[in-house]
Every structure is written in structure tokens, then in C-alpha cells.
GROMACS .gro file of C-alpha atoms in nm:
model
  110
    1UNK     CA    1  -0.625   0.071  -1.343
    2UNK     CA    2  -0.720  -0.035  -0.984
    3UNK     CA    3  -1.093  -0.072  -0.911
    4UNK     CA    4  -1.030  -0.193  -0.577
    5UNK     CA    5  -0.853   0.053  -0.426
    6UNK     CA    6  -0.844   0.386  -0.377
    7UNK     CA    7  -0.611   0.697  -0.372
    8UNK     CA    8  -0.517   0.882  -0.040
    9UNK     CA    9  -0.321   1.192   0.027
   10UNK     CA   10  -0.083   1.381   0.237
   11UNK     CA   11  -0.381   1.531   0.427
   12UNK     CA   12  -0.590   1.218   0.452
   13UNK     CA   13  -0.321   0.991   0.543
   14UNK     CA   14  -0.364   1.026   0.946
   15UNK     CA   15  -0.744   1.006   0.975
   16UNK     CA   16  -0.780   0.692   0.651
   17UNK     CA   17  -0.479   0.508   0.720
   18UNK     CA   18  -0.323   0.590   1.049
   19UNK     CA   19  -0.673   0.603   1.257
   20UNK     CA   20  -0.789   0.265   1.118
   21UNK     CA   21  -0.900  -0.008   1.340
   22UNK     CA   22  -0.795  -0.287   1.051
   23UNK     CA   23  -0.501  -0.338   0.907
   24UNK     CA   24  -0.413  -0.093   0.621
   25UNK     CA   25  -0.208  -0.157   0.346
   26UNK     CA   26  -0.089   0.110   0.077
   27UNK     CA   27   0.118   0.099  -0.214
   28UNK     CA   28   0.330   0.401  -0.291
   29UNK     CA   29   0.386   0.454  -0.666
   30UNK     CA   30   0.434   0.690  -0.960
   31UNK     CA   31   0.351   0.716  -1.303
   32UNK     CA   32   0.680   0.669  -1.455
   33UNK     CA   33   0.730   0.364  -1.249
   34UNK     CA   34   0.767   0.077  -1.476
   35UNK     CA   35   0.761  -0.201  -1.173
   36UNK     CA   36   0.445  -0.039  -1.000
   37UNK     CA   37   0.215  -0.076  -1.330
   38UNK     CA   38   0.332  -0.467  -1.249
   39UNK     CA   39   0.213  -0.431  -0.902
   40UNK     CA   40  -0.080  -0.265  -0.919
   41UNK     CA   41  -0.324  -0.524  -1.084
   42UNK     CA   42  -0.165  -0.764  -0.813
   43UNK     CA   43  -0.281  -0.576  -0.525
   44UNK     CA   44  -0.620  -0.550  -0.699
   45UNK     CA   45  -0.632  -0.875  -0.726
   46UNK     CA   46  -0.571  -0.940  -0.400
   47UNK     CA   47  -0.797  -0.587  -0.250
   48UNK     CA   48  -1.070  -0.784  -0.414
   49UNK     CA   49  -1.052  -1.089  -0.267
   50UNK     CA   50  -0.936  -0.982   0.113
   51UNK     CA   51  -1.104  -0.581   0.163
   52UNK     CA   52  -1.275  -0.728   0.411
   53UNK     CA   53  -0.947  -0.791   0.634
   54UNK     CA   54  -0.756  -0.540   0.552
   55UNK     CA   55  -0.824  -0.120   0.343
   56UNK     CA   56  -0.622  -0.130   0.057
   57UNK     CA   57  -0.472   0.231  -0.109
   58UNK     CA   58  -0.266   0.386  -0.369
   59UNK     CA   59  -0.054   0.688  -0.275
   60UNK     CA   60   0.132   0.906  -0.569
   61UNK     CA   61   0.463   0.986  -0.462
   62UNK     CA   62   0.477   1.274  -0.687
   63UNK     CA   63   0.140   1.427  -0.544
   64UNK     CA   64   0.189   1.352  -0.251
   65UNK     CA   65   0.552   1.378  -0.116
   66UNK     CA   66   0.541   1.458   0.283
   67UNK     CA   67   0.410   1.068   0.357
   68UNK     CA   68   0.659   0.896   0.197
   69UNK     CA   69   0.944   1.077   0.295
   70UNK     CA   70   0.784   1.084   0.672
   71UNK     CA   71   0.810   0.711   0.643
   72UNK     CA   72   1.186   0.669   0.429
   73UNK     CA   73   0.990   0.510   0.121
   74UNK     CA   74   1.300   0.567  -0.122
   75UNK     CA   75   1.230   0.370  -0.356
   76UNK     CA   76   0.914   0.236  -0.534
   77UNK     CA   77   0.679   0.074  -0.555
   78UNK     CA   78   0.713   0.014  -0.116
   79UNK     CA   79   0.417  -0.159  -0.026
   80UNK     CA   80   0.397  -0.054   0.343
   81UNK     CA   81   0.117  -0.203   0.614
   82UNK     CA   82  -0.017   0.012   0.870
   83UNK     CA   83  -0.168  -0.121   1.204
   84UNK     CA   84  -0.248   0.040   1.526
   85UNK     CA   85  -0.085   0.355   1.366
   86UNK     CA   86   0.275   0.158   1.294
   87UNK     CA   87   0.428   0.028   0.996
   88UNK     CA   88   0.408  -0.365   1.068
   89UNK     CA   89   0.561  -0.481   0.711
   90UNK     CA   90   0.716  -0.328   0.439
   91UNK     CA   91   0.793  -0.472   0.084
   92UNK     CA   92   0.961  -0.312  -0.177
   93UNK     CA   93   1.037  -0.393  -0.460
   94UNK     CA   94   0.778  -0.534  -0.735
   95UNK     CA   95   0.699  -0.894  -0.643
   96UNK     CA   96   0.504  -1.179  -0.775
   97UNK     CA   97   0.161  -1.208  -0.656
   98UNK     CA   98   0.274  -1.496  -0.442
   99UNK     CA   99   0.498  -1.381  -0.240
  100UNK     CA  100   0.286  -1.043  -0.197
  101UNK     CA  101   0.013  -1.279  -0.063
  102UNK     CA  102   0.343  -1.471   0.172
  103UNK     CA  103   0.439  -1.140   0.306
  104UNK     CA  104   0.082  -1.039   0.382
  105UNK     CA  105  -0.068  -1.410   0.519
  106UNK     CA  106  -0.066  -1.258   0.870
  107UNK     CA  107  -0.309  -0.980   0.782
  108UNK     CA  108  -0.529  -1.179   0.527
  109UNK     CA  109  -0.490  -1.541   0.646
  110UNK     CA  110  -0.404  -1.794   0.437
   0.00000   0.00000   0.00000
């Protein structure tokens, strides 16, 4: 589904997302989520064209439940951006790729 980004887990959350030095987005998501198979190819889209400013991932919910609920991620998809060890944006909700690519202008530029 998404060639441009990768999975990460409960146990590689702190050292792949938390200990970056750029700007790290990640989508959580779930198989039986109609809106994140709407989202996903989006944030391909957009992984391809701006991995060099920011590390895109995926994160089951299912799989992987202590990150999420850590961070309050209710409901999905939550696109959530990590910086410095923070969350610095959230989305939720599926979007259109346009407004994905509003909401993350100040990490990729426009």
C-alpha cells in the first residue's frame, strides 16, 4: 500500500520517532479503517515528494496499542507530528491531500 513509508512499533517508537533530529510525522491506522485506506496513498504521495524534510511512518493501532493511547489518539486515522520529542500538530480525521499538505506547510515548506 505505502512504499514510502514505513511501519514502527510500540518498542521502536522512542529511539525512530521520538529521538529524531527532523520532524517526524506518523499516521496511526487500522485495517478496518475505511477513512485511513483514503489517507494512506495521500501521505505517500506526499512521503515521496518531502522525505527529505520530514520521516514519514505508519503505526497499527491494533499491534501496537501503548503509543496511541500514551498520546490520546482516539480516533483514527490521527496524523500526529513529532519534533524535538513533542507532538507539534495533530490532524484527525481523513482529509484531502490539500489540506494535509496546509496543515503540514511548516514542516515541508510550501
Amino acid at each position: 500500500m505505502a512504499d514510502n513509508i514505513s511501519a514502527v512499533t510500540d518498542a521502536e517508537f522512542e529511539a525512530q520517532v521520538l529521538k529524531s533530529d527532523k520532524p517526524v510525522l506518523v499516521d496511526f491506522w487500522a485495517e478496518w479503517c475505511g477513512p485511513c485506506r483514503q489517507v494512506a496513498p495521500i501521505l505517500d504521495e506526499i512521503a515521496g515528494a518531502h522525505g527529505d524534510k520530514v520521516t514519514f511512518y505508519k503505526m497499527n493501532v491494533d499491534e501496537n496499542p501503548v503509543t496511541p493511547a500514551s498520546y490520546r489518539v482516539t480516533g483514527i486515522p490521527t496524523i500526529n507530528v513529532y519534533h524535538g520529542g513533542e507532538v507539534v500538530k495533530t490532524i484527525v480525521g481523513a482529509r484531502p491531500k490539500a489540506a494535509i499538505l496546509n496543515e503540514l506547510s511548516e514542516f515541508i515548506g510550501s
